[in-house]
Amino acid sequence: DFEITAEIDEEVLTASFTSNTDTTPPALTGLSATGEFSSDDTTTYTSANITLNFTPQDGQSGVDEVILVKINDDGTRTEFPGVNQVSESGVYEVVVRDLVGNLTTYTMADFGLMNTIQVSNQAPVAVWTVDGVPATTNWYTTPPTALEATLTGETRMRVASMTINGVQVDSFTSFLGQNPVTLRANLADLPQSPNGDYVVVLSGRDMAFNTVERTFTLKGDFTPPTLAGSGLTGEYTVDGSAPYSRTPVTFTVAGTD
């Protein structure tokens, strides 16, 4: 407590007041993060918002505000007061300030994340070859044997799978991700579907939880087409194996496959 005394024109005036001192910084408790994301040694990847969960506390002057801070590449800081969702790539901190200016800073690591967040919405790309040739058609005139599929993600592939006629033939899993990922199958070792086709389903997910799923069917046509003719019509004679005629001769033929 404080007391101030002043004498004015031989009159003594006294005033008293109480001053409270707050030197204890505020805090955030219950720190966690929710959303679809995964991390490697330096970066957390997501395709959507990451929500930062916390409860601000201050036992003296009280909490003034909680600020999400993005640290830009040039070292400047962009503040988002009252925001608890990370929705774009960058390096972030969370600052809590009390009513007298004390503050505490938390990094993304305090929320179980990496300090750098990368937001990616680009789906992985999947391509495949059949017997070493890019698969540009579904029809094959000789039985295919080797199928190879390659998946590439902007944030590296985390999981991938290939099934043929409902049977998983190859798969991949990595917590740190990999680019590219190659899946292979020997078609000669697999039963064909009742109609002789191979139904291939290729799926994968990258570190940011973007997904890809491609389905295609390898169709086999191993029997050559045939021609059936009903003969010549018109006036003609045959000398050896060649017909001769003075007028047009019609030859009727039909192809089947």
Coordinates of N, CA and C in Angstrom, one line a residue:
D1 N 0.8 -1.2 0.0 CA 0.0 0.0 0.0 C 0.9 1.3 0.0
F2 N 0.4 2.3 -0.6 CA 1.1 3.6 -0.7 C 0.2 4.7 -0.1
E3 N 0.9 5.8 0.5 CA 0.2 7.0 1.0 C 1.0 8.2 0.5
I4 N 0.2 9.2 0.0 CA 0.8 10.4 -0.5 C 0.3 11.5 0.3
T5 N 1.2 12.4 0.9 CA 0.7 13.5 1.7 C 1.2 14.8 1.1
A6 N 0.3 15.8 1.0 CA 0.7 17.1 0.4 C 0.1 18.2 1.3
E7 N 0.9 19.3 1.5 CA 0.4 20.5 2.3 C 0.2 21.6 1.3
I8 N -1.1 22.1 1.3 CA -1.4 23.2 0.4 C -2.1 24.3 1.3
D9 N -1.5 25.5 1.4 CA -2.0 26.6 2.2 C -2.3 26.1 3.6
E10 N -1.2 25.5 4.2 CA -1.2 25.0 5.6 C -2.3 23.9 5.8
E11 N -2.8 23.4 4.7 CA -3.8 22.3 4.8 C -3.1 21.0 4.3
V12 N -3.1 20.0 5.1 CA -2.5 18.8 4.8 C -3.5 17.8 4.1
L13 N -3.1 17.4 2.9 CA -4.0 16.5 2.2 C -3.3 15.1 2.1
T14 N -4.0 14.1 2.3 CA -3.5 12.7 2.3 C -4.3 11.8 1.3
A15 N -3.6 11.1 0.5 CA -4.3 10.1 -0.4 C -3.5 8.8 -0.3
S16 N -4.3 7.7 -0.3 CA -3.6 6.4 -0.2 C -4.2 5.5 -1.3
F17 N -3.4 4.6 -1.8 CA -3.8 3.7 -2.9 C -3.0 2.4 -2.8
T18 N -3.5 1.4 -3.4 CA -2.9 0.1 -3.4 C -2.4 -0.2 -4.8
S19 N -1.2 -0.7 -4.9 CA -0.6 -1.0 -6.2 C -0.3 -2.5 -6.2
N20 N -0.8 -3.2 -7.2 CA -0.5 -4.6 -7.3 C 0.5 -4.9 -8.4
T21 N 1.5 -5.7 -8.1 CA 2.6 -6.0 -9.0 C 2.4 -7.4 -9.6
D22 N 2.4 -7.5 -10.9 CA 2.3 -8.7 -11.7 C 3.5 -8.9 -12.5
T23 N 4.4 -9.8 -12.1 CA 5.6 -10.1 -12.9 C 5.6 -11.6 -13.4
T24 N 4.5 -12.2 -13.2 CA 4.4 -13.6 -13.6 C 3.7 -13.7 -15.0
P25 N 4.4 -14.3 -15.9 CA 3.8 -14.4 -17.3 C 2.6 -15.3 -17.3
P26 N 1.7 -15.1 -18.3 CA 0.6 -16.1 -18.4 C 1.1 -17.4 -19.0
A27 N 0.2 -18.3 -19.1 CA 0.5 -19.6 -19.7 C -0.6 -20.2 -20.5
L28 N -0.3 -21.2 -21.3 CA -1.2 -22.0 -22.0 C -1.1 -23.4 -21.5
T29 N -2.2 -24.0 -21.2 CA -2.2 -25.4 -20.8 C -3.0 -26.3 -21.7
G30 N -2.8 -27.6 -21.6 CA -3.6 -28.5 -22.5 C -3.2 -28.4 -24.0
L31 N -1.9 -28.2 -24.3 CA -1.5 -28.0 -25.6 C -1.6 -29.3 -26.5
S32 N -2.3 -29.2 -27.6 CA -2.3 -30.3 -28.5 C -2.7 -29.8 -29.9
A33 N -2.7 -30.6 -30.9 CA -3.0 -30.2 -32.3 C -3.9 -31.3 -32.9
T34 N -5.0 -30.9 -33.6 CA -5.9 -31.9 -34.2 C -6.0 -31.5 -35.7
G35 N -6.2 -32.6 -36.5 CA -6.3 -32.5 -38.0 C -5.6 -33.6 -38.6
E36 N -5.6 -33.7 -39.9 CA -5.0 -34.8 -40.7 C -3.6 -34.2 -41.1
F37 N -2.6 -34.8 -40.4 CA -1.2 -34.3 -40.7 C -0.2 -35.4 -40.4
S38 N 1.0 -35.3 -40.9 CA 2.1 -36.2 -40.5 C 3.4 -35.4 -40.6
S39 N 4.4 -35.9 -39.9 CA 5.6 -35.1 -39.8 C 6.9 -35.9 -40.1
D40 N 7.9 -35.3 -40.6 CA 9.2 -35.9 -40.7 C 10.1 -35.2 -39.7
D41 N 11.4 -35.1 -39.9 CA 12.3 -34.6 -38.9 C 12.3 -33.1 -38.8
T42 N 11.7 -32.4 -39.8 CA 11.8 -30.9 -39.9 C 10.4 -30.3 -40.1
T43 N 9.5 -31.0 -40.7 CA 8.3 -30.3 -41.2 C 7.0 -31.2 -40.9
T44 N 5.9 -30.5 -40.7 CA 4.6 -31.1 -40.5 C 3.8 -30.8 -41.8
Y45 N 3.2 -31.9 -42.4 CA 2.5 -31.7 -43.7 C 1.0 -31.9 -43.5
T46 N 0.2 -31.1 -44.2 CA -1.2 -31.3 -44.1 C -1.8 -30.7 -45.4
S47 N -3.1 -31.2 -45.7 CA -3.8 -30.7 -46.8 C -4.9 -29.8 -46.4
A48 N -5.1 -29.6 -45.1 CA -6.2 -28.8 -44.6 C -5.7 -28.0 -43.4
N49 N -6.6 -27.4 -42.6 CA -6.3 -26.7 -41.4 C -5.8 -27.6 -40.3
I50 N -4.8 -27.1 -39.5 CA -4.4 -27.8 -38.3 C -4.9 -26.9 -37.1
T51 N -5.7 -27.4 -36.2 CA -6.3 -26.7 -35.1 C -5.3 -26.8 -33.9
L52 N -5.0 -25.7 -33.3 CA -4.1 -25.7 -32.1 C -5.1 -25.5 -30.9
N53 N -5.0 -26.5 -30.0 CA -5.9 -26.5 -28.8 C -5.1 -26.1 -27.6
F54 N -5.7 -25.3 -26.8 CA -5.0 -24.8 -25.6 C -6.1 -24.1 -24.7
T55 N -5.7 -23.9 -23.4 CA -6.4 -23.1 -22.5 C -5.5 -22.0 -21.9
P56 N -5.8 -20.7 -22.1 CA -5.0 -19.7 -21.5 C -5.3 -19.5 -20.0
Q57 N -4.2 -19.2 -19.3 CA -4.4 -19.0 -17.8 C -3.4 -17.9 -17.3
D58 N -4.0 -17.1 -16.4 CA -3.1 -16.1 -15.7 C -3.8 -15.8 -14.4
G59 N -3.0 -16.0 -13.3 CA -3.5 -15.9 -12.0 C -3.5 -14.5 -11.4
Q60 N -3.1 -13.5 -12.1 CA -3.0 -12.2 -11.5 C -3.8 -11.2 -12.3
S61 N -3.1 -10.5 -13.2 CA -3.8 -9.4 -14.0 C -4.8 -10.0 -14.9
G62 N -4.7 -11.2 -15.4 CA -5.6 -11.8 -16.4 C -5.0 -11.8 -17.8
V63 N -5.6 -12.7 -18.6 CA -5.1 -12.9 -19.9 C -5.7 -11.8 -20.8
D64 N -4.9 -11.1 -21.6 CA -5.3 -10.1 -22.5 C -5.7 -10.7 -23.9
E65 N -4.7 -11.5 -24.5 CA -5.0 -12.1 -25.8 C -4.0 -13.2 -26.1
V66 N -4.4 -14.1 -27.0 CA -3.6 -15.1 -27.6 C -3.4 -14.9 -29.1
I67 N -2.2 -14.9 -29.5 CA -1.9 -14.5 -30.9 C -1.1 -15.6 -31.6
L68 N -1.6 -15.9 -32.8 CA -0.9 -16.8 -33.7 C 0.1 -15.9 -34.5
V69 N 1.4 -16.3 -34.5 CA 2.4 -15.5 -35.2 C 3.0 -16.3 -36.3
K70 N 3.0 -15.7 -37.5 CA 3.8 -16.3 -38.6 C 5.1 -15.6 -38.8
I71 N 6.2 -16.3 -38.8 CA 7.5 -15.7 -39.0 C 7.8 -15.8 -40.5
N72 N 7.9 -14.7 -41.1 CA 8.1 -14.7 -42.6 C 9.6 -14.9 -42.9
D73 N 9.8 -15.2 -44.2 CA 11.1 -15.6 -44.7 C 12.1 -14.4 -44.4
D74 N 11.7 -13.2 -44.5 CA 12.6 -12.0 -44.2 C 12.7 -11.7 -42.8
G75 N 12.2 -12.5 -41.9 CA 12.3 -12.3 -40.5 C 11.2 -11.4 -39.8
T76 N 10.3 -10.8 -40.7 CA 9.2 -10.0 -40.1 C 8.2 -11.0 -39.6
R77 N 7.3 -10.5 -38.8 CA 6.3 -11.3 -38.1 C 4.9 -10.8 -38.5
T78 N 4.0 -11.7 -38.8 CA 2.6 -11.4 -39.1 C 1.7 -12.0 -38.0
E79 N 1.0 -11.1 -37.3 CA 0.2 -11.6 -36.2 C -1.3 -11.8 -36.6
F80 N -1.9 -12.9 -36.0 CA -3.3 -13.2 -36.2 C -3.9 -13.4 -34.8
P81 N -4.3 -12.3 -34.2 CA -4.9 -12.3 -32.9 C -6.2 -13.2 -32.9
G82 N -6.3 -14.0 -31.9 CA -7.6 -14.8 -31.7 C -7.7 -16.0 -32.7
V83 N -6.7 -16.2 -33.5 CA -6.7 -17.3 -34.4 C -6.0 -18.6 -33.9
N84 N -6.6 -19.7 -34.0 CA -5.9 -20.9 -33.5 C -5.9 -22.0 -34.6
Q85 N -5.9 -21.6 -35.8 CA -5.8 -22.6 -36.9 C -4.7 -22.2 -37.9
V86 N -3.9 -23.1 -38.3 CA -2.8 -22.9 -39.3 C -3.4 -23.4 -40.6
S87 N -3.5 -22.5 -41.6 CA -4.1 -22.8 -42.9 C -3.2 -22.6 -44.1
E88 N -1.9 -22.1 -43.8 CA -1.0 -21.9 -44.9 C 0.4 -22.2 -44.5
S89 N 1.3 -22.5 -45.5 CA 2.6 -22.9 -45.1 C 3.4 -21.8 -44.4
G90 N 4.3 -22.2 -43.5 CA 5.1 -21.2 -42.9 C 5.7 -21.8 -41.5
V91 N 6.4 -20.9 -40.9 CA 6.9 -21.1 -39.5 C 6.1 -20.3 -38.5
Y92 N 5.6 -21.0 -37.5 CA 4.6 -20.3 -36.6 C 5.0 -20.4 -35.1
E93 N 4.5 -19.4 -34.3 CA 4.6 -19.4 -32.9 C 3.2 -19.0 -32.4
V94 N 3.0 -19.3 -31.1 CA 1.8 -18.8 -30.4 C 2.2 -18.0 -29.2
V95 N 1.7 -16.8 -29.1 CA 2.1 -15.9 -28.0 C 0.8 -15.6 -27.1
V96 N 1.0 -15.7 -25.8 CA -0.1 -15.3 -24.9 C 0.4 -14.1 -24.1
R97 N -0.4 -13.1 -23.9 CA -0.1 -11.9 -23.2 C -1.1 -11.6 -22.2
D98 N -0.6 -11.1 -21.0 CA -1.6 -10.7 -20.0 C -1.8 -9.2 -20.0
L99 N -2.6 -8.7 -19.1 CA -3.1 -7.3 -19.1 C -2.0 -6.3 -18.8
V100 N -0.9 -6.7 -18.2 CA 0.2 -5.7 -17.9 C 1.3 -5.9 -18.9
G101 N 1.2 -6.8 -19.9 CA 2.2 -6.9 -20.9 C 3.2 -8.1 -20.8
N102 N 3.0 -8.9 -19.7 CA 3.8 -10.1 -19.6 C 3.4 -11.1 -20.7
L103 N 4.3 -11.8 -21.3 CA 4.0 -12.7 -22.3 C 4.8 -14.0 -22.3
T104 N 4.3 -15.0 -22.9 CA 4.9 -16.3 -23.0 C 4.8 -16.8 -24.5
T105 N 5.8 -17.3 -25.1 CA 5.8 -17.7 -26.5 C 6.0 -19.3 -26.5
Y106 N 5.1 -19.9 -27.4 CA 5.2 -21.3 -27.6 C 5.5 -21.6 -29.0
T107 N 6.3 -22.6 -29.3 CA 6.6 -23.0 -30.7 C 5.6 -24.1 -31.1
M108 N 5.6 -24.5 -32.3 CA 4.8 -25.6 -32.8 C 5.2 -26.9 -32.2
A109 N 6.5 -27.0 -31.8 CA 6.9 -28.2 -31.1 C 6.2 -28.5 -29.8
D110 N 5.8 -27.4 -29.2 CA 5.0 -27.5 -27.9 C 3.6 -28.1 -28.1
F111 N 3.2 -28.1 -29.4 CA 1.9 -28.7 -29.7 C 2.0 -30.0 -30.3
G112 N 3.2 -30.6 -30.4 CA 3.5 -31.9 -30.9 C 3.7 -31.8 -32.4
L113 N 4.0 -30.7 -33.0 CA 4.2 -30.5 -34.4 C 5.7 -30.1 -34.7
M114 N 6.1 -30.1 -35.9 CA 7.3 -29.4 -36.3 C 7.1 -27.9 -36.4
N115 N 8.1 -27.1 -36.2 CA 7.9 -25.7 -36.3 C 7.6 -25.2 -37.7
T116 N 8.0 -25.9 -38.7 CA 7.6 -25.6 -40.1 C 6.4 -26.4 -40.5
I117 N 5.4 -25.7 -41.0 CA 4.1 -26.3 -41.5 C 4.1 -26.2 -43.0
Q118 N 3.8 -27.3 -43.7 CA 3.7 -27.2 -45.2 C 2.3 -27.7 -45.5
V119 N 1.5 -26.8 -46.2 CA 0.1 -27.1 -46.6 C 0.1 -27.4 -48.1
S120 N -0.3 -28.6 -48.5 CA -0.4 -29.0 -49.9 C -1.7 -29.6 -50.2
N121 N -2.3 -29.2 -51.3 CA -3.6 -29.7 -51.7 C -3.5 -30.5 -53.1
Q122 N -2.3 -30.8 -53.5 CA -2.1 -31.4 -54.8 C -2.1 -32.9 -54.6
A123 N -3.0 -33.6 -55.4 CA -3.1 -35.0 -55.3 C -1.8 -35.7 -55.9
P124 N -1.4 -36.8 -55.4 CA -0.3 -37.5 -56.0 C -0.6 -37.9 -57.5
V125 N 0.5 -38.2 -58.2 CA 0.4 -38.6 -59.6 C 0.7 -40.1 -59.7
A126 N -0.1 -40.9 -60.5 CA 0.2 -42.3 -60.7 C 0.3 -42.6 -62.1
V127 N 1.4 -43.3 -62.5 CA 1.5 -43.8 -63.9 C 2.0 -45.2 -63.8
W128 N 1.8 -46.0 -65.0 CA 2.1 -47.4 -65.0 C 2.6 -47.8 -66.3
T129 N 3.3 -48.9 -66.3 CA 3.8 -49.5 -67.6 C 3.4 -51.0 -67.6
V130 N 3.2 -51.5 -68.8 CA 2.9 -53.0 -68.9 C 4.0 -53.5 -69.8
D131 N 4.8 -54.5 -69.3 CA 5.9 -55.1 -70.0 C 6.9 -54.0 -70.4
G132 N 7.1 -53.0 -69.6 CA 8.1 -52.0 -69.9 C 7.6 -50.9 -70.8
V133 N 6.4 -50.9 -71.2 CA 5.8 -49.9 -72.2 C 4.8 -49.1 -71.5
P134 N 4.7 -47.8 -71.6 CA 3.7 -47.0 -71.0 C 2.3 -47.5 -71.4
A135 N 1.4 -47.6 -70.4 CA 0.1 -48.2 -70.6 C -0.8 -47.2 -71.2
T136 N -0.9 -47.1 -72.6 CA -1.7 -46.2 -73.3 C -3.0 -46.8 -73.7
T137 N -3.2 -48.1 -73.6 CA -4.4 -48.8 -74.1 C -4.7 -49.9 -73.1
N138 N -5.9 -50.3 -73.0 CA -6.3 -51.4 -72.1 C -6.3 -52.8 -72.8
W139 N -6.1 -52.8 -74.1 CA -6.2 -54.0 -74.9 C -4.8 -54.5 -75.2
Y140 N -4.6 -55.9 -75.1 CA -3.3 -56.5 -75.4 C -3.6 -57.7 -76.2
T141 N -2.7 -57.9 -77.2 CA -2.9 -59.1 -78.1 C -2.0 -60.2 -77.7
T142 N -1.1 -60.0 -76.8 CA -0.4 -61.1 -76.2 C -0.5 -61.0 -74.7
P143 N -0.5 -62.1 -73.9 CA -0.7 -62.0 -72.5 C 0.3 -61.1 -71.8
P144 N -0.1 -60.1 -71.1 CA 0.9 -59.2 -70.4 C 1.5 -60.0 -69.2
T145 N 2.7 -59.7 -68.8 CA 3.3 -60.4 -67.7 C 3.7 -59.4 -66.6
A146 N 4.4 -58.3 -66.9 CA 4.9 -57.4 -65.8 C 4.2 -56.1 -65.8
L147 N 3.6 -55.8 -64.6 CA 3.0 -54.5 -64.4 C 3.8 -53.7 -63.4
E148 N 4.1 -52.4 -63.7 CA 4.8 -51.6 -62.8 C 4.1 -50.2 -62.7
A149 N 3.9 -49.8 -61.5 CA 3.2 -48.5 -61.2 C 4.1 -47.6 -60.4
T150 N 4.1 -46.3 -60.7 CA 4.9 -45.4 -60.0 C 4.0 -44.2 -59.5
L151 N 4.2 -43.9 -58.2 CA 3.4 -42.9 -57.5 C 4.4 -41.8 -57.0
T152 N 4.0 -40.5 -57.3 CA 4.8 -39.4 -56.8 C 3.9 -38.4 -56.2
G153 N 4.2 -37.9 -55.0 CA 3.4 -36.9 -54.3 C 4.3 -35.6 -54.0
E154 N 3.6 -34.5 -54.0 CA 4.3 -33.2 -53.7 C 5.0 -33.2 -52.4
T155 N 4.4 -33.9 -51.4 CA 5.0 -34.0 -50.1 C 5.5 -35.4 -49.8
R156 N 5.8 -36.2 -50.8 CA 6.3 -37.6 -50.7 C 5.2 -38.5 -50.3
M157 N 5.3 -39.7 -50.8 CA 4.3 -40.7 -50.6 C 4.5 -41.4 -49.2
R158 N 3.4 -41.6 -48.5 CA 3.5 -42.2 -47.2 C 3.0 -43.7 -47.3
V159 N 1.9 -43.9 -48.0 CA 1.4 -45.3 -48.1 C 1.0 -45.4 -49.6
A160 N 1.1 -46.7 -50.1 CA 0.6 -47.0 -51.4 C 0.3 -48.5 -51.5
S161 N -0.7 -48.8 -52.4 CA -1.1 -50.2 -52.5 C -1.6 -50.5 -53.9
M162 N -1.3 -51.7 -54.4 CA -1.8 -52.2 -55.7 C -2.5 -53.5 -55.5
T163 N -3.8 -53.5 -56.0 CA -4.5 -54.8 -56.0 C -4.9 -55.2 -57.4
I164 N -4.9 -56.5 -57.7 CA -5.3 -57.0 -59.0 C -6.4 -58.0 -58.8
N165 N -7.5 -57.8 -59.4 CA -8.7 -58.7 -59.2 C -9.0 -58.9 -57.7
G166 N -8.9 -57.8 -56.9 CA -9.2 -57.9 -55.5 C -8.1 -58.4 -54.6
V167 N -7.0 -58.8 -55.1 CA -5.9 -59.4 -54.3 C -4.7 -58.3 -54.3
Q168 N -4.3 -58.0 -53.0 CA -3.2 -57.1 -52.9 C -1.9 -57.8 -53.4
V169 N -1.2 -57.1 -54.3 CA 0.0 -57.7 -54.9 C 1.3 -57.0 -54.5
D170 N 1.1 -55.7 -54.0 CA 2.3 -55.0 -53.6 C 1.8 -53.8 -52.7
S171 N 2.7 -53.3 -51.8 CA 2.3 -52.2 -51.0 C 3.5 -51.5 -50.5
F172 N 3.3 -50.3 -49.9 CA 4.4 -49.5 -49.4 C 4.0 -48.7 -48.2
T173 N 4.8 -48.6 -47.2 CA 4.5 -47.7 -46.0 C 5.8 -47.1 -45.5
S174 N 5.8 -45.8 -45.3 CA 7.0 -45.1 -44.7 C 6.5 -43.9 -43.9
F175 N 6.9 -43.8 -42.6 CA 6.5 -42.7 -41.8 C 7.2 -41.4 -42.2
L176 N 8.3 -41.5 -42.9 CA 9.0 -40.3 -43.3 C 8.8 -40.0 -44.8
G177 N 8.1 -40.9 -45.5 CA 7.7 -40.6 -46.9 C 8.9 -40.9 -47.9
Q178 N 8.5 -41.1 -49.1 CA 9.5 -41.4 -50.2 C 8.9 -41.0 -51.5
N179 N 9.8 -40.5 -52.4 CA 9.4 -40.2 -53.8 C 10.5 -40.6 -54.7
P180 N 10.2 -41.3 -55.8 CA 8.9 -41.9 -56.1 C 8.7 -43.2 -55.4
V181 N 7.5 -43.8 -55.4 CA 7.3 -45.2 -54.9 C 6.9 -46.0 -56.1
T182 N 7.5 -47.2 -56.3 CA 7.3 -48.1 -57.4 C 6.7 -49.4 -56.8
L183 N 5.5 -49.8 -57.4 CA 4.9 -51.0 -57.0 C 4.9 -51.9 -58.3
R184 N 5.1 -53.2 -58.0 CA 5.3 -54.2 -59.2 C 4.4 -55.4 -58.9
A185 N 4.1 -56.0 -60.1 CA 3.3 -57.3 -60.0 C 3.7 -58.1 -61.2
N186 N 3.8 -59.4 -61.0 CA 4.0 -60.4 -62.1 C 2.6 -61.0 -62.4
L187 N 2.0 -60.6 -63.5 CA 0.7 -61.0 -63.9 C 0.6 -62.5 -64.1
A188 N 1.7 -63.1 -64.5 CA 1.7 -64.5 -64.8 C 1.4 -65.4 -63.5
D189 N 1.7 -64.8 -62.4 CA 1.4 -65.5 -61.1 C 0.0 -65.3 -60.5
L190 N -0.8 -64.5 -61.2 CA -2.1 -64.2 -60.7 C -3.2 -64.8 -61.5
P191 N -4.3 -65.2 -60.9 CA -5.4 -65.7 -61.6 C -6.1 -64.6 -62.4
Q192 N -6.6 -64.8 -63.5 CA -7.4 -63.8 -64.3 C -8.8 -63.9 -63.8
S193 N -9.6 -62.8 -64.1 CA -11.0 -62.8 -63.8 C -11.7 -63.7 -64.7
P194 N -12.9 -64.1 -64.5 CA -13.7 -65.0 -65.3 C -13.6 -64.6 -66.8
N195 N -13.6 -63.4 -67.1 CA -13.6 -63.0 -68.5 C -12.2 -62.8 -69.1
G196 N -11.2 -63.2 -68.3 CA -9.8 -63.1 -68.8 C -9.2 -61.8 -68.5
D197 N -9.8 -60.8 -67.9 CA -9.3 -59.5 -67.7 C -8.5 -59.4 -66.3
Y198 N -7.7 -58.4 -66.2 CA -7.0 -58.0 -65.0 C -7.6 -56.6 -64.5
V199 N -8.3 -56.6 -63.4 CA -8.8 -55.3 -62.9 C -7.8 -54.8 -61.8
V200 N -7.1 -53.7 -62.1 CA -6.0 -53.2 -61.3 C -6.5 -51.9 -60.6
V201 N -6.3 -51.9 -59.3 CA -6.6 -50.7 -58.4 C -5.4 -50.2 -57.8
L202 N -5.0 -49.0 -58.1 CA -3.8 -48.4 -57.5 C -4.2 -47.2 -56.6
S203 N -3.7 -47.2 -55.4 CA -4.1 -46.2 -54.4 C -2.9 -45.7 -53.6
G204 N -3.0 -44.5 -53.1 CA -1.9 -44.0 -52.3 C -2.2 -42.7 -51.5
R205 N -1.4 -42.4 -50.6 CA -1.6 -41.2 -49.8 C -0.2 -40.6 -49.5
D206 N -0.1 -39.2 -49.6 CA 1.1 -38.6 -49.4 C 1.2 -38.1 -47.9
M207 N 2.3 -37.4 -47.6 CA 2.5 -37.0 -46.2 C 1.5 -35.9 -45.8
A208 N 0.9 -35.2 -46.7 CA -0.1 -34.2 -46.4 C -1.5 -34.8 -46.4
F209 N -1.7 -36.1 -46.6 CA -3.0 -36.8 -46.6 C -3.8 -36.5 -47.8
N210 N -3.1 -36.1 -48.9 CA -3.7 -36.1 -50.2 C -3.7 -37.5 -50.7
T211 N -4.8 -37.9 -51.4 CA -4.9 -39.3 -51.8 C -5.1 -39.4 -53.4
V212 N -4.8 -40.5 -53.9 CA -5.0 -40.9 -55.3 C -5.5 -42.3 -55.4
E213 N -6.5 -42.5 -56.3 CA -7.0 -43.9 -56.6 C -7.3 -44.0 -58.1
R214 N -6.6 -44.9 -58.7 CA -6.8 -45.2 -60.1 C -7.2 -46.6 -60.4
T215 N -8.2 -46.8 -61.2 CA -8.6 -48.2 -61.6 C -8.6 -48.3 -63.1
F216 N -8.0 -49.4 -63.5 CA -8.0 -49.7 -65.0 C -8.0 -51.2 -65.2
T217 N -8.4 -51.6 -66.3 CA -8.6 -53.0 -66.6 C -7.7 -53.4 -67.8
L218 N -6.9 -54.4 -67.7 CA -6.1 -55.0 -68.8 C -7.0 -56.0 -69.5
K219 N -7.3 -55.8 -70.7 CA -8.2 -56.7 -71.5 C -7.3 -57.4 -72.5
G220 N -7.5 -58.7 -72.5 CA -6.7 -59.6 -73.4 C -7.5 -60.0 -74.6
D221 N -7.0 -59.8 -75.8 CA -7.6 -60.3 -77.0 C -6.5 -61.1 -77.8
F222 N -6.4 -62.4 -77.6 CA -5.3 -63.2 -78.1 C -5.7 -64.0 -79.3
T223 N -6.9 -63.9 -79.8 CA -7.4 -64.6 -81.0 C -7.5 -63.7 -82.2
P224 N -6.8 -64.0 -83.3 CA -6.9 -63.1 -84.4 C -8.3 -63.1 -85.0
P225 N -8.7 -62.0 -85.7 CA -10.0 -62.0 -86.3 C -10.0 -63.0 -87.5
T226 N -11.2 -63.3 -88.0 CA -11.3 -64.2 -89.1 C -12.2 -63.6 -90.2
L227 N -12.0 -64.1 -91.4 CA -12.8 -63.6 -92.6 C -13.5 -64.8 -93.1
A228 N -14.8 -64.6 -93.4 CA -15.6 -65.6 -94.0 C -16.2 -65.1 -95.3
G229 N -16.0 -65.8 -96.5 CA -16.6 -65.3 -97.7 C -17.7 -66.2 -98.2
S230 N -18.6 -65.6 -98.9 CA -19.7 -66.4 -99.5 C -19.5 -66.7 -101.0
G231 N -18.3 -66.3 -101.5 CA -17.9 -66.6 -102.9 C -18.1 -65.4 -103.9
L232 N -17.8 -65.7 -105.2 CA -18.0 -64.7 -106.2 C -19.3 -64.8 -106.9
T233 N -19.8 -63.6 -107.2 CA -21.1 -63.6 -108.0 C -20.8 -62.8 -109.3
G234 N -21.3 -63.3 -110.4 CA -21.1 -62.6 -111.7 C -20.7 -63.6 -112.7
E235 N -20.4 -63.2 -113.9 CA -19.9 -64.0 -115.0 C -18.4 -64.0 -115.0
Y236 N -17.8 -65.2 -114.8 CA -16.4 -65.3 -114.8 C -16.0 -66.7 -115.1
T237 N -14.7 -66.9 -115.4 CA -14.1 -68.2 -115.6 C -12.9 -68.3 -114.8
V238 N -12.5 -69.5 -114.4 CA -11.3 -69.7 -113.6 C -10.2 -70.4 -114.4
D239 N -9.1 -69.8 -114.5 CA -7.9 -70.4 -115.1 C -6.9 -70.7 -114.0
G240 N -6.8 -71.9 -113.7 CA -5.9 -72.2 -112.6 C -6.5 -71.8 -111.2
S241 N -5.8 -70.7 -110.6 CA -6.4 -70.2 -109.4 C -6.9 -68.8 -109.5
A242 N -6.9 -68.2 -110.6 CA -7.4 -66.9 -110.8 C -8.6 -66.8 -111.6
P243 N -9.7 -66.0 -111.2 CA -10.9 -65.9 -112.0 C -10.7 -64.8 -113.0
Y244 N -11.3 -64.9 -114.2 CA -11.3 -63.9 -115.2 C -12.8 -63.6 -115.6
S245 N -13.0 -62.3 -115.8 CA -14.4 -61.9 -116.2 C -14.3 -60.6 -117.0
R246 N -15.3 -60.4 -117.9 CA -15.4 -59.2 -118.7 C -16.2 -58.2 -118.0
T247 N -16.9 -58.5 -117.0 CA -17.8 -57.6 -116.2 C -17.4 -57.7 -114.7
P248 N -17.8 -56.6 -113.9 CA -17.4 -56.7 -112.5 C -17.9 -57.9 -111.8
V249 N -17.1 -58.4 -111.0 CA -17.4 -59.6 -110.2 C -17.5 -59.2 -108.7
T250 N -18.5 -59.6 -108.0 CA -18.7 -59.2 -106.6 C -18.2 -60.4 -105.7
F251 N -17.3 -60.0 -104.8 CA -16.8 -61.0 -103.8 C -17.3 -60.5 -102.4
T252 N -18.1 -61.4 -101.8 CA -18.7 -61.1 -100.5 C -17.9 -61.7 -99.4
V253 N -17.5 -60.9 -98.4 CA -16.7 -61.3 -97.3 C -17.2 -60.6 -96.0
A254 N -17.1 -61.3 -94.9 CA -17.4 -60.8 -93.5 C -16.4 -61.1 -92.5
G255 N -16.0 -60.1 -91.7 CA -15.0 -60.4 -90.7 C -15.7 -60.6 -89.3
T256 N -15.1 -61.4 -88.5 CA -15.6 -61.7 -87.2 C -14.5 -61.7 -86.2
D257 N -14.8 -61.2 -85.0 CA -13.8 -61.1 -83.9 C -14.5 -61.3 -82.6

